[in-house]
């Protein structure tokens, strides 16, 4: 096994998927168990908050990710100290050697978890039945709930205990567990939430996804850490308008979106040589297609590829608002040579539009319509047809602007208000 890093890119007029590495791994296979069976098999049951994400280590059975948890409540088992360590299989060592196990989520600081567990001889906790014993707390319209990072498509039980895939009302589930751990709750549970009745909004937008089907997310925005753009020195050949200002306008469009929480900046910095790898953490706009990766050139009046953009990310299942994501680590936008004439159009608004579109790919938005994956825009909804994330550039003077479908996607992945989920 080895660490998997993927690079995705979306382009105007073309979608590209560039893989840096892959591993021969599969998702977890399991048969769903009932909550009562989970209680019966687990020596420990706690509700806790993730205090710190610790350095991965070599454990008794391979590389493991370690987390410091603060106990908020212990519902079952031998009394534990206030601060405990949790080990989950997989992770990447300081040396760079890693082990990926699909289906095992990566936790993040501040998450509240409900953990069915057992304790090793060294005191470290292990989740009972891996992700079946690990629940994540979420909040939707004032209702606390619990969910798990398991894919029901990997359930080999052919419908056995299917109801235990459902969301659980947190207050009801916790009350039932307190009774069950005292041997008083063998009756049918009534704490399940119907996702439809729960008014979980369906996503009408499309998201960039890795080969593990998880969408891509920048977790640094949660701590107000900016994604700061630089670009290759010299700018785009043959331009009249200021292309560097266009980067700033696109960054501001994402940052200033009221419904989402992103911090994207452009301080005007430049780099002398192209950033062609996924290993330096530099987020760069690469003018004039260095190394001719796109091939050919944009020809004014004849169309072609204008640009493509995307992110480098790790194949993970890092949870946010009840959803598993791949964590993005580096952004890139590549501008085709010859595209300066298009960027200059409408006093530079065309270039600002293109850069906003490509930054949308970087932060995780896929095309709303117009490519092989999403289908023709002619059959799309009105909102999809006018989205800036449409696969074909508009050139209609909108500049660095987002439309409702684009904004819905950003709000889904990066909700402005804490606790807005699903």
mmCIF file of C-alpha atoms in Angstrom:
data_model
loop_
_atom_site.group_PDB
_atom_site.id
_atom_site.type_symbol
_atom_site.label_atom_id
_atom_site.label_comp_id
_atom_site.label_asym_id
_atom_site.label_seq_id
_atom_site.Cartn_x
_atom_site.Cartn_y
_atom_site.Cartn_z
ATOM 1 C CA UNK A 1 0.000 0.000 0.000
ATOM 2 C CA UNK A 2 1.194 3.544 -0.592
ATOM 3 C CA UNK A 3 -0.183 7.051 -0.234
ATOM 4 C CA UNK A 4 -2.561 8.093 -2.956
ATOM 5 C CA UNK A 5 -2.522 11.605 -4.241
ATOM 6 C CA UNK A 6 -4.748 12.617 -7.086
ATOM 7 C CA UNK A 7 -4.850 15.651 -9.249
ATOM 8 C CA UNK A 8 -8.079 16.696 -10.910
ATOM 9 C CA UNK A 9 -8.597 19.334 -13.507
ATOM 10 C CA UNK A 10 -11.614 20.798 -15.227
ATOM 11 C CA UNK A 11 -11.432 22.926 -18.331
ATOM 12 C CA UNK A 12 -13.648 25.172 -20.359
ATOM 13 C CA UNK A 13 -14.634 23.135 -23.421
ATOM 14 C CA UNK A 14 -12.840 20.058 -22.059
ATOM 15 C CA UNK A 15 -12.599 18.086 -18.805
ATOM 16 C CA UNK A 16 -9.295 16.464 -17.918
ATOM 17 C CA UNK A 17 -8.514 13.998 -15.153
ATOM 18 C CA UNK A 18 -4.851 13.668 -14.276
ATOM 19 C CA UNK A 19 -3.839 10.936 -11.830
ATOM 20 C CA UNK A 20 -0.595 11.249 -9.928
ATOM 21 C CA UNK A 21 -0.854 7.853 -8.224
ATOM 22 C CA UNK A 22 -3.186 5.029 -7.392
ATOM 23 C CA UNK A 23 -3.335 1.997 -5.165
ATOM 24 C CA UNK A 24 -4.837 -1.448 -5.515
ATOM 25 C CA UNK A 25 -7.279 -1.116 -2.662
ATOM 26 C CA UNK A 26 -10.985 -1.646 -2.174
ATOM 27 C CA UNK A 27 -13.694 -0.270 0.047
ATOM 28 C CA UNK A 28 -14.711 -2.037 3.219
ATOM 29 C CA UNK A 29 -17.014 -5.002 2.813
ATOM 30 C CA UNK A 30 -19.424 -5.571 5.660
ATOM 31 C CA UNK A 31 -22.855 -6.740 6.762
ATOM 32 C CA UNK A 32 -24.745 -4.099 8.735
ATOM 33 C CA UNK A 33 -25.248 -4.853 12.424
ATOM 34 C CA UNK A 34 -27.971 -3.570 14.720
ATOM 35 C CA UNK A 35 -27.292 -0.902 17.309
ATOM 36 C CA UNK A 36 -28.055 -3.350 20.097
ATOM 37 C CA UNK A 37 -25.507 -5.814 18.703
ATOM 38 C CA UNK A 38 -22.977 -2.994 18.518
ATOM 39 C CA UNK A 39 -23.567 -2.185 22.186
ATOM 40 C CA UNK A 40 -23.307 -5.841 23.185
ATOM 41 C CA UNK A 41 -19.990 -6.344 21.390
ATOM 42 C CA UNK A 42 -18.319 -3.098 22.500
ATOM 43 C CA UNK A 43 -16.594 -2.894 25.891
ATOM 44 C CA UNK A 44 -16.629 0.925 25.748
ATOM 45 C CA UNK A 45 -19.003 3.617 24.537
ATOM 46 C CA UNK A 46 -18.115 7.298 24.725
ATOM 47 C CA UNK A 47 -19.105 10.655 23.291
ATOM 48 C CA UNK A 48 -16.017 12.775 22.707
ATOM 49 C CA UNK A 49 -14.507 15.673 20.817
ATOM 50 C CA UNK A 50 -11.391 15.452 18.662
ATOM 51 C CA UNK A 51 -8.814 17.673 20.399
ATOM 52 C CA UNK A 52 -5.849 17.065 18.122
ATOM 53 C CA UNK A 53 -4.857 15.137 15.029
ATOM 54 C CA UNK A 54 -1.625 13.417 16.070
ATOM 55 C CA UNK A 55 1.256 12.132 13.972
ATOM 56 C CA UNK A 56 0.653 8.752 12.357
ATOM 57 C CA UNK A 57 2.712 5.876 13.759
ATOM 58 C CA UNK A 58 3.446 2.249 13.127
ATOM 59 C CA UNK A 59 1.048 0.268 15.293
ATOM 60 C CA UNK A 60 0.645 -3.394 16.117
ATOM 61 C CA UNK A 61 -1.037 -4.132 12.787
ATOM 62 C CA UNK A 62 0.441 -1.537 10.478
ATOM 63 C CA UNK A 63 0.427 2.222 10.050
ATOM 64 C CA UNK A 64 -2.316 3.967 12.024
ATOM 65 C CA UNK A 65 -3.668 7.496 12.362
ATOM 66 C CA UNK A 66 -3.809 8.746 15.949
ATOM 67 C CA UNK A 67 -6.160 11.265 17.523
ATOM 68 C CA UNK A 68 -6.424 12.857 20.971
ATOM 69 C CA UNK A 69 -10.034 12.799 22.194
ATOM 70 C CA UNK A 70 -11.610 14.665 25.107
ATOM 71 C CA UNK A 71 -14.360 12.645 26.747
ATOM 72 C CA UNK A 72 -17.631 14.497 27.116
ATOM 73 C CA UNK A 73 -19.614 11.495 28.343
ATOM 74 C CA UNK A 74 -18.863 7.823 28.978
ATOM 75 C CA UNK A 75 -21.878 5.591 28.528
ATOM 76 C CA UNK A 76 -20.293 2.184 29.002
ATOM 77 C CA UNK A 77 -17.181 0.452 30.282
ATOM 78 C CA UNK A 78 -14.254 0.842 32.646
ATOM 79 C CA UNK A 79 -13.716 4.472 33.591
ATOM 80 C CA UNK A 80 -11.362 6.216 31.172
ATOM 81 C CA UNK A 81 -9.191 9.298 31.693
ATOM 82 C CA UNK A 82 -10.507 12.604 30.382
ATOM 83 C CA UNK A 83 -8.076 12.583 27.455
ATOM 84 C CA UNK A 84 -7.629 9.371 25.441
ATOM 85 C CA UNK A 85 -5.969 8.328 22.191
ATOM 86 C CA UNK A 86 -7.854 6.749 19.306
ATOM 87 C CA UNK A 87 -6.104 4.762 16.573
ATOM 88 C CA UNK A 88 -7.658 4.180 13.159
ATOM 89 C CA UNK A 89 -5.982 2.023 10.483
ATOM 90 C CA UNK A 90 -4.077 3.798 7.729
ATOM 91 C CA UNK A 91 -2.194 7.051 7.508
ATOM 92 C CA UNK A 92 1.040 8.593 6.320
ATOM 93 C CA UNK A 93 4.252 8.597 8.395
ATOM 94 C CA UNK A 94 6.658 11.529 8.600
ATOM 95 C CA UNK A 95 8.923 9.579 6.268
ATOM 96 C CA UNK A 96 6.250 9.823 3.577
ATOM 97 C CA UNK A 97 5.382 6.139 3.631
ATOM 98 C CA UNK A 98 1.652 5.670 3.907
ATOM 99 C CA UNK A 99 -1.109 3.138 3.953
ATOM 100 C CA UNK A 100 -4.521 3.847 2.515
ATOM 101 C CA UNK A 101 -7.561 1.860 3.608
ATOM 102 C CA UNK A 102 -10.710 2.997 1.878
ATOM 103 C CA UNK A 103 -13.741 3.369 4.092
ATOM 104 C CA UNK A 104 -11.717 4.472 7.128
ATOM 105 C CA UNK A 105 -12.354 8.190 7.625
ATOM 106 C CA UNK A 106 -9.811 10.738 8.752
ATOM 107 C CA UNK A 107 -10.989 12.784 11.695
ATOM 108 C CA UNK A 108 -10.433 16.489 12.101
ATOM 109 C CA UNK A 109 -10.008 18.749 15.079
ATOM 110 C CA UNK A 110 -13.278 19.875 16.655
ATOM 111 C CA UNK A 111 -15.447 16.994 15.459
ATOM 112 C CA UNK A 112 -17.795 15.373 17.957
ATOM 113 C CA UNK A 113 -17.909 11.603 17.702
ATOM 114 C CA UNK A 114 -19.895 8.810 19.296
ATOM 115 C CA UNK A 115 -17.472 5.928 19.609
ATOM 116 C CA UNK A 116 -18.076 2.244 20.283
ATOM 117 C CA UNK A 117 -14.616 1.013 21.196
ATOM 118 C CA UNK A 118 -12.234 -1.328 22.939
ATOM 119 C CA UNK A 119 -8.941 -0.556 24.661
ATOM 120 C CA UNK A 120 -5.542 -1.966 23.779
ATOM 121 C CA UNK A 121 -2.946 -2.911 26.382
ATOM 122 C CA UNK A 122 -1.185 0.428 25.825
ATOM 123 C CA UNK A 123 -4.417 2.300 26.619
ATOM 124 C CA UNK A 124 -5.131 3.369 23.040
ATOM 125 C CA UNK A 125 -8.740 3.013 21.883
ATOM 126 C CA UNK A 126 -9.769 1.213 18.720
ATOM 127 C CA UNK A 127 -13.167 1.633 17.097
ATOM 128 C CA UNK A 128 -15.359 -1.448 17.370
ATOM 129 C CA UNK A 129 -16.111 -2.763 13.873
ATOM 130 C CA UNK A 130 -14.133 0.159 12.442
ATOM 131 C CA UNK A 131 -16.541 2.646 10.834
ATOM 132 C CA UNK A 132 -19.616 0.788 12.071
ATOM 133 C CA UNK A 133 -18.586 1.789 15.577
ATOM 134 C CA UNK A 134 -17.794 5.405 14.729
ATOM 135 C CA UNK A 135 -20.584 7.987 14.459
ATOM 136 C CA UNK A 136 -20.211 11.666 13.594
ATOM 137 C CA UNK A 137 -22.404 14.407 15.021
ATOM 138 C CA UNK A 138 -24.029 16.861 12.652
ATOM 139 C CA UNK A 139 -26.561 19.657 12.849
ATOM 140 C CA UNK A 140 -29.354 20.503 10.428
ATOM 141 C CA UNK A 141 -31.995 23.181 11.021
ATOM 142 C CA UNK A 142 -31.434 22.968 14.763
ATOM 143 C CA UNK A 143 -31.625 19.171 14.903
ATOM 144 C CA UNK A 144 -28.556 17.257 16.068
ATOM 145 C CA UNK A 145 -28.072 13.938 14.343
ATOM 146 C CA UNK A 146 -25.537 11.120 13.966
ATOM 147 C CA UNK A 147 -24.246 9.568 10.777
ATOM 148 C CA UNK A 148 -21.466 7.135 9.823
ATOM 149 C CA UNK A 149 -18.816 7.138 7.099
ATOM 150 C CA UNK A 150 -19.907 3.904 5.456
ATOM 151 C CA UNK A 151 -21.204 3.346 1.959
ATOM 152 C CA UNK A 152 -24.337 1.206 1.851
ATOM 153 C CA UNK A 153 -23.179 0.046 -1.583
ATOM 154 C CA UNK A 154 -20.477 -1.962 0.188
ATOM 155 C CA UNK A 155 -22.989 -3.685 2.460
ATOM 156 C CA UNK A 156 -22.890 -7.398 1.596
ATOM 157 C CA UNK A 157 -25.919 -8.264 3.725
ATOM 158 C CA UNK A 158 -28.526 -7.961 0.948
ATOM 159 C CA UNK A 159 -30.794 -5.734 3.009
ATOM 160 C CA UNK A 160 -30.146 -7.330 6.407
ATOM 161 C CA UNK A 161 -30.513 -4.610 9.087
ATOM 162 C CA UNK A 162 -30.909 -2.055 6.309
ATOM 163 C CA UNK A 163 -32.631 0.464 8.574
ATOM 164 C CA UNK A 164 -29.393 0.960 10.503
ATOM 165 C CA UNK A 165 -28.001 2.897 7.571
ATOM 166 C CA UNK A 166 -30.336 5.755 8.446
ATOM 167 C CA UNK A 167 -29.519 9.009 10.190
ATOM 168 C CA UNK A 168 -30.219 9.035 13.926
ATOM 169 C CA UNK A 169 -31.710 11.837 15.970
ATOM 170 C CA UNK A 170 -28.870 12.577 18.402
ATOM 171 C CA UNK A 171 -30.963 13.235 21.506
ATOM 172 C CA UNK A 172 -33.145 10.181 20.921
ATOM 173 C CA UNK A 173 -30.203 7.933 20.078
ATOM 174 C CA UNK A 174 -28.228 9.034 23.135
ATOM 175 C CA UNK A 175 -31.228 8.489 25.424
ATOM 176 C CA UNK A 176 -31.752 5.016 23.969
ATOM 177 C CA UNK A 177 -28.078 4.178 24.401
ATOM 178 C CA UNK A 178 -28.091 5.254 28.057
ATOM 179 C CA UNK A 179 -30.979 2.890 28.670
ATOM 180 C CA UNK A 180 -29.528 0.123 26.537
ATOM 181 C CA UNK A 181 -26.197 0.148 28.347
ATOM 182 C CA UNK A 182 -28.139 -0.433 31.555
ATOM 183 C CA UNK A 183 -29.991 -3.349 29.979
ATOM 184 C CA UNK A 184 -33.314 -1.492 29.730
ATOM 185 C CA UNK A 185 -33.722 -0.832 26.019
ATOM 186 C CA UNK A 186 -34.244 -4.081 24.143
ATOM 187 C CA UNK A 187 -37.353 -2.722 22.422
ATOM 188 C CA UNK A 188 -37.496 -1.372 18.866
ATOM 189 C CA UNK A 189 -35.646 1.922 18.554
ATOM 190 C CA UNK A 190 -37.553 5.007 17.412
ATOM 191 C CA UNK A 191 -34.721 7.511 16.901
ATOM 192 C CA UNK A 192 -34.218 7.103 13.152
ATOM 193 C CA UNK A 193 -34.584 10.082 10.829
ATOM 194 C CA UNK A 194 -36.032 9.790 7.357
ATOM 195 C CA UNK A 195 -33.702 11.805 5.142
ATOM 196 C CA UNK A 196 -36.679 12.922 3.043
ATOM 197 C CA UNK A 197 -38.752 13.945 6.025
ATOM 198 C CA UNK A 198 -35.621 15.528 7.459
ATOM 199 C CA UNK A 199 -35.737 17.998 4.567
ATOM 200 C CA UNK A 200 -32.215 17.220 3.475
ATOM 201 C CA UNK A 201 -31.770 19.403 0.376
ATOM 202 C CA UNK A 202 -30.679 17.577 -2.741
ATOM 203 C CA UNK A 203 -27.620 18.954 -4.502
ATOM 204 C CA UNK A 204 -28.545 20.297 -7.936
ATOM 205 C CA UNK A 205 -24.920 21.195 -8.641
ATOM 206 C CA UNK A 206 -22.049 18.834 -9.439
ATOM 207 C CA UNK A 207 -18.868 18.296 -7.438
ATOM 208 C CA UNK A 208 -15.346 17.202 -8.378
ATOM 209 C CA UNK A 209 -14.826 13.664 -7.052
ATOM 210 C CA UNK A 210 -11.883 11.337 -6.680
ATOM 211 C CA UNK A 211 -11.809 7.696 -7.689
ATOM 212 C CA UNK A 212 -13.217 6.883 -4.240
ATOM 213 C CA UNK A 213 -16.293 9.030 -5.194
ATOM 214 C CA UNK A 214 -15.672 11.483 -2.333
ATOM 215 C CA UNK A 215 -15.934 15.137 -3.287
ATOM 216 C CA UNK A 216 -12.951 17.464 -2.877
ATOM 217 C CA UNK A 217 -12.769 20.057 -0.097
ATOM 218 C CA UNK A 218 -10.291 22.601 1.278
ATOM 219 C CA UNK A 219 -10.399 22.135 5.042
ATOM 220 C CA UNK A 220 -8.087 25.098 5.624
ATOM 221 C CA UNK A 221 -11.020 27.446 5.058
ATOM 222 C CA UNK A 222 -12.505 26.190 8.343
ATOM 223 C CA UNK A 223 -9.660 27.917 10.183
ATOM 224 C CA UNK A 224 -9.704 31.014 7.956
ATOM 225 C CA UNK A 225 -6.444 29.982 6.293
ATOM 226 C CA UNK A 226 -6.372 31.609 2.885
ATOM 227 C CA UNK A 227 -5.740 29.935 -0.434
ATOM 228 C CA UNK A 228 -3.384 32.529 -1.903
ATOM 229 C CA UNK A 229 -2.732 32.627 -5.637
ATOM 230 C CA UNK A 230 0.494 33.498 -7.411
ATOM 231 C CA UNK A 231 1.206 33.286 -11.135
ATOM 232 C CA UNK A 232 4.090 32.835 -13.499
ATOM 233 C CA UNK A 233 6.002 36.058 -14.145
ATOM 234 C CA UNK A 234 5.411 37.964 -17.337
ATOM 235 C CA UNK A 235 1.701 37.246 -17.617
ATOM 236 C CA UNK A 236 -0.222 36.050 -20.651
ATOM 237 C CA UNK A 237 1.341 36.864 -23.997
ATOM 238 C CA UNK A 238 -0.361 39.363 -26.270
ATOM 239 C CA UNK A 239 -2.756 40.849 -23.716
ATOM 240 C CA UNK A 240 -3.887 44.461 -23.391
ATOM 241 C CA UNK A 241 -5.972 44.205 -20.215
ATOM 242 C CA UNK A 242 -4.416 43.455 -16.823
ATOM 243 C CA UNK A 243 -4.591 39.702 -16.396
ATOM 244 C CA UNK A 244 -3.292 39.860 -12.826
ATOM 245 C CA UNK A 245 -6.294 41.959 -11.797
ATOM 246 C CA UNK A 246 -8.510 39.223 -13.228
ATOM 247 C CA UNK A 247 -7.050 36.745 -10.722
ATOM 248 C CA UNK A 248 -7.891 39.143 -7.900
ATOM 249 C CA UNK A 249 -11.467 39.610 -9.128
ATOM 250 C CA UNK A 250 -12.030 35.854 -9.339
ATOM 251 C CA UNK A 251 -10.583 35.306 -5.859
ATOM 252 C CA UNK A 252 -12.822 38.052 -4.456
ATOM 253 C CA UNK A 253 -15.911 36.495 -6.065
ATOM 254 C CA UNK A 254 -15.361 33.292 -4.067
ATOM 255 C CA UNK A 255 -14.386 35.007 -0.831
ATOM 256 C CA UNK A 256 -17.314 37.441 -0.905
ATOM 257 C CA UNK A 257 -20.009 34.836 -1.593
ATOM 258 C CA UNK A 258 -22.396 35.322 1.351
ATOM 259 C CA UNK A 259 -23.674 31.750 1.461
ATOM 260 C CA UNK A 260 -20.299 30.037 1.782
ATOM 261 C CA UNK A 261 -17.103 30.352 3.789
ATOM 262 C CA UNK A 262 -14.003 30.538 1.611
ATOM 263 C CA UNK A 263 -10.928 32.725 1.880
ATOM 264 C CA UNK A 264 -9.253 33.041 -1.514
ATOM 265 C CA UNK A 265 -6.686 35.781 -2.078
ATOM 266 C CA UNK A 266 -4.256 37.108 -4.659
ATOM 267 C CA UNK A 267 -1.415 39.293 -3.443
ATOM 268 C CA UNK A 268 0.107 39.708 -6.888
ATOM 269 C CA UNK A 269 3.033 37.388 -6.246
ATOM 270 C CA UNK A 270 4.781 35.713 -9.146
ATOM 271 C CA UNK A 271 7.020 32.701 -9.584
ATOM 272 C CA UNK A 272 9.883 32.490 -12.051
ATOM 273 C CA UNK A 273 9.350 28.908 -13.142
ATOM 274 C CA UNK A 274 6.203 26.859 -13.677
ATOM 275 C CA UNK A 275 4.751 24.890 -10.817
ATOM 276 C CA UNK A 276 4.163 21.543 -12.488
ATOM 277 C CA UNK A 277 4.035 19.222 -9.491
ATOM 278 C CA UNK A 278 1.744 18.492 -6.577
ATOM 279 C CA UNK A 279 4.357 18.726 -3.867
ATOM 280 C CA UNK A 280 5.144 22.327 -3.014
ATOM 281 C CA UNK A 281 1.853 23.790 -1.791
ATOM 282 C CA UNK A 282 2.028 26.692 -4.253
ATOM 283 C CA UNK A 283 -1.293 27.686 -5.830
ATOM 284 C CA UNK A 284 -0.355 29.056 -9.220
ATOM 285 C CA UNK A 285 -1.925 30.411 -12.383
ATOM 286 C CA UNK A 286 0.341 29.234 -15.180
ATOM 287 C CA UNK A 287 0.201 31.575 -18.159
ATOM 288 C CA UNK A 288 0.890 30.397 -21.720
ATOM 289 C CA UNK A 289 0.615 26.656 -21.034
ATOM 290 C CA UNK A 290 4.212 25.921 -19.992
ATOM 291 C CA UNK A 291 5.507 22.573 -21.264
ATOM 292 C CA UNK A 292 2.609 22.555 -23.761
ATOM 293 C CA UNK A 293 0.477 20.224 -21.654
ATOM 294 C CA UNK A 294 -2.755 21.256 -23.390
ATOM 295 C CA UNK A 295 -1.221 21.028 -26.832
ATOM 296 C CA UNK A 296 -1.689 23.417 -29.702
ATOM 297 C CA UNK A 297 -2.880 26.946 -29.034
ATOM 298 C CA UNK A 298 -6.093 28.910 -28.746
ATOM 299 C CA UNK A 299 -6.772 30.567 -32.076
ATOM 300 C CA UNK A 300 -8.813 33.761 -31.997
ATOM 301 C CA UNK A 301 -12.007 33.364 -33.968
ATOM 302 C CA UNK A 302 -11.605 29.585 -34.149
ATOM 303 C CA UNK A 303 -12.094 28.644 -30.461
ATOM 304 C CA UNK A 304 -10.367 25.831 -28.585
ATOM 305 C CA UNK A 305 -9.288 25.229 -25.013
ATOM 306 C CA UNK A 306 -9.000 28.389 -22.934
ATOM 307 C CA UNK A 307 -7.793 27.019 -19.624
ATOM 308 C CA UNK A 308 -8.111 24.254 -17.117
ATOM 309 C CA UNK A 309 -7.901 24.260 -13.359
ATOM 310 C CA UNK A 310 -8.179 21.889 -10.460
ATOM 311 C CA UNK A 311 -6.557 20.707 -7.279
ATOM 312 C CA UNK A 312 -4.164 18.136 -5.926
ATOM 313 C CA UNK A 313 -5.760 16.186 -3.124
ATOM 314 C CA UNK A 314 -5.407 13.085 -1.026
ATOM 315 C CA UNK A 315 -7.857 10.224 -1.327
ATOM 316 C CA UNK A 316 -9.340 10.311 2.168
ATOM 317 C CA UNK A 317 -12.675 10.246 3.933
ATOM 318 C CA UNK A 318 -12.263 13.351 6.040
ATOM 319 C CA UNK A 319 -15.653 14.290 7.469
ATOM 320 C CA UNK A 320 -17.317 17.696 7.295
ATOM 321 C CA UNK A 321 -20.978 18.300 8.114
ATOM 322 C CA UNK A 322 -21.686 14.600 7.904
ATOM 323 C CA UNK A 323 -20.088 14.173 4.472
ATOM 324 C CA UNK A 324 -16.786 12.420 3.605
ATOM 325 C CA UNK A 325 -14.346 14.441 1.505
ATOM 326 C CA UNK A 326 -10.941 14.180 -0.117
ATOM 327 C CA UNK A 327 -8.699 16.876 1.338
ATOM 328 C CA UNK A 328 -7.313 19.349 -1.216
ATOM 329 C CA UNK A 329 -3.747 20.541 -0.727
ATOM 330 C CA UNK A 330 -2.718 22.470 -3.835
ATOM 331 C CA UNK A 331 -4.480 24.421 -6.573
ATOM 332 C CA UNK A 332 -3.478 25.095 -10.148
ATOM 333 C CA UNK A 333 -4.861 26.891 -13.194
ATOM 334 C CA UNK A 334 -3.240 26.574 -16.614
ATOM 335 C CA UNK A 335 -4.031 29.134 -19.340
ATOM 336 C CA UNK A 336 -3.680 28.033 -22.956
ATOM 337 C CA UNK A 337 -1.235 29.941 -25.108
ATOM 338 C CA UNK A 338 -3.015 32.228 -27.513
ATOM 339 C CA UNK A 339 -5.965 32.743 -25.143
ATOM 340 C CA UNK A 340 -5.031 36.363 -24.398
ATOM 341 C CA UNK A 341 -7.320 37.676 -27.139
ATOM 342 C CA UNK A 342 -10.300 36.013 -25.474
ATOM 343 C CA UNK A 343 -9.273 37.176 -21.990
ATOM 344 C CA UNK A 344 -9.104 40.763 -23.262
ATOM 345 C CA UNK A 345 -12.725 40.601 -24.447
ATOM 346 C CA UNK A 346 -15.347 42.894 -22.917
ATOM 347 C CA UNK A 347 -12.669 45.021 -21.233
ATOM 348 C CA UNK A 348 -11.213 41.974 -19.485
ATOM 349 C CA UNK A 349 -14.484 40.596 -18.134
ATOM 350 C CA UNK A 350 -14.089 37.478 -20.260
ATOM 351 C CA UNK A 351 -10.790 36.671 -18.553
ATOM 352 C CA UNK A 352 -12.284 37.267 -15.115
ATOM 353 C CA UNK A 353 -15.112 34.881 -15.971
ATOM 354 C CA UNK A 354 -12.711 32.156 -17.090
ATOM 355 C CA UNK A 355 -10.595 32.483 -13.949
ATOM 356 C CA UNK A 356 -13.701 32.385 -11.734
ATOM 357 C CA UNK A 357 -14.798 29.207 -13.504
ATOM 358 C CA UNK A 358 -11.390 27.581 -13.061
ATOM 359 C CA UNK A 359 -11.191 28.600 -9.408
ATOM 360 C CA UNK A 360 -14.564 26.933 -9.036
ATOM 361 C CA UNK A 361 -12.931 23.684 -10.149
ATOM 362 C CA UNK A 362 -10.070 24.258 -7.718
ATOM 363 C CA UNK A 363 -12.425 24.521 -4.725
ATOM 364 C CA UNK A 364 -14.393 21.463 -5.818
ATOM 365 C CA UNK A 365 -17.120 22.440 -8.281
ATOM 366 C CA UNK A 366 -17.587 20.338 -11.417
ATOM 367 C CA UNK A 367 -19.401 21.439 -14.557
ATOM 368 C CA UNK A 368 -23.105 22.164 -14.240
ATOM 369 C CA UNK A 369 -23.679 20.914 -17.803
ATOM 370 C CA UNK A 370 -22.041 20.709 -21.187
ATOM 371 C CA UNK A 371 -19.594 17.820 -20.916
ATOM 372 C CA UNK A 372 -19.671 14.039 -21.199
ATOM 373 C CA UNK A 373 -20.344 13.598 -17.483
ATOM 374 C CA UNK A 374 -23.197 16.101 -17.159
ATOM 375 C CA UNK A 375 -24.817 16.012 -20.595
ATOM 376 C CA UNK A 376 -25.826 18.739 -22.970
ATOM 377 C CA UNK A 377 -26.878 22.095 -21.555
ATOM 378 C CA UNK A 378 -29.874 22.040 -23.901
ATOM 379 C CA UNK A 379 -31.518 19.448 -21.649
ATOM 380 C CA UNK A 380 -30.283 20.969 -18.363
ATOM 381 C CA UNK A 381 -32.300 23.076 -15.940
ATOM 382 C CA UNK A 382 -32.407 26.830 -16.356
ATOM 383 C CA UNK A 383 -30.141 27.259 -13.328
ATOM 384 C CA UNK A 384 -27.566 24.849 -14.748
ATOM 385 C CA UNK A 385 -27.626 26.537 -18.140
ATOM 386 C CA UNK A 386 -26.717 29.959 -16.726
ATOM 387 C CA UNK A 387 -24.185 28.727 -14.149
ATOM 388 C CA UNK A 388 -20.657 30.078 -14.452
ATOM 389 C CA UNK A 389 -19.591 26.455 -14.009
ATOM 390 C CA UNK A 390 -21.164 25.523 -17.352
ATOM 391 C CA UNK A 391 -18.521 23.750 -19.467
ATOM 392 C CA UNK A 392 -18.602 26.324 -22.276
ATOM 393 C CA UNK A 393 -17.521 29.911 -21.632
ATOM 394 C CA UNK A 394 -20.220 32.580 -21.883
ATOM 395 C CA UNK A 395 -18.305 35.732 -22.763
ATOM 396 C CA UNK A 396 -21.475 37.640 -21.909
ATOM 397 C CA UNK A 397 -19.982 40.343 -19.719
ATOM 398 C CA UNK A 398 -20.690 38.633 -16.407
ATOM 399 C CA UNK A 399 -17.038 38.792 -15.408
ATOM 400 C CA UNK A 400 -16.129 37.380 -12.005
ATOM 401 C CA UNK A 401 -19.660 36.422 -11.024
ATOM 402 C CA UNK A 402 -21.351 33.401 -9.500
ATOM 403 C CA UNK A 403 -24.872 32.256 -10.296
ATOM 404 C CA UNK A 404 -27.348 30.392 -8.010
ATOM 405 C CA UNK A 405 -26.265 26.889 -9.060
ATOM 406 C CA UNK A 406 -22.603 27.784 -8.429
ATOM 407 C CA UNK A 407 -23.486 29.330 -5.071
ATOM 408 C CA UNK A 408 -25.512 26.286 -4.042
ATOM 409 C CA UNK A 409 -22.501 24.055 -4.637
ATOM 410 C CA UNK A 410 -20.207 26.282 -2.584
ATOM 411 C CA UNK A 411 -22.743 26.508 0.249
ATOM 412 C CA UNK A 412 -23.035 22.723 0.313
ATOM 413 C CA UNK A 413 -19.293 22.123 0.665
ATOM 414 C CA UNK A 414 -18.390 25.282 2.640
ATOM 415 C CA UNK A 415 -21.511 26.376 4.558
ATOM 416 C CA UNK A 416 -21.233 29.926 5.868
ATOM 417 C CA UNK A 417 -23.114 29.158 9.082
ATOM 418 C CA UNK A 418 -21.688 26.544 11.428
ATOM 419 C CA UNK A 419 -23.883 23.489 11.584
ATOM 420 C CA UNK A 420 -25.578 23.888 8.193
ATOM 421 C CA UNK A 421 -25.306 20.413 6.736
ATOM 422 C CA UNK A 422 -26.471 18.042 4.069
#
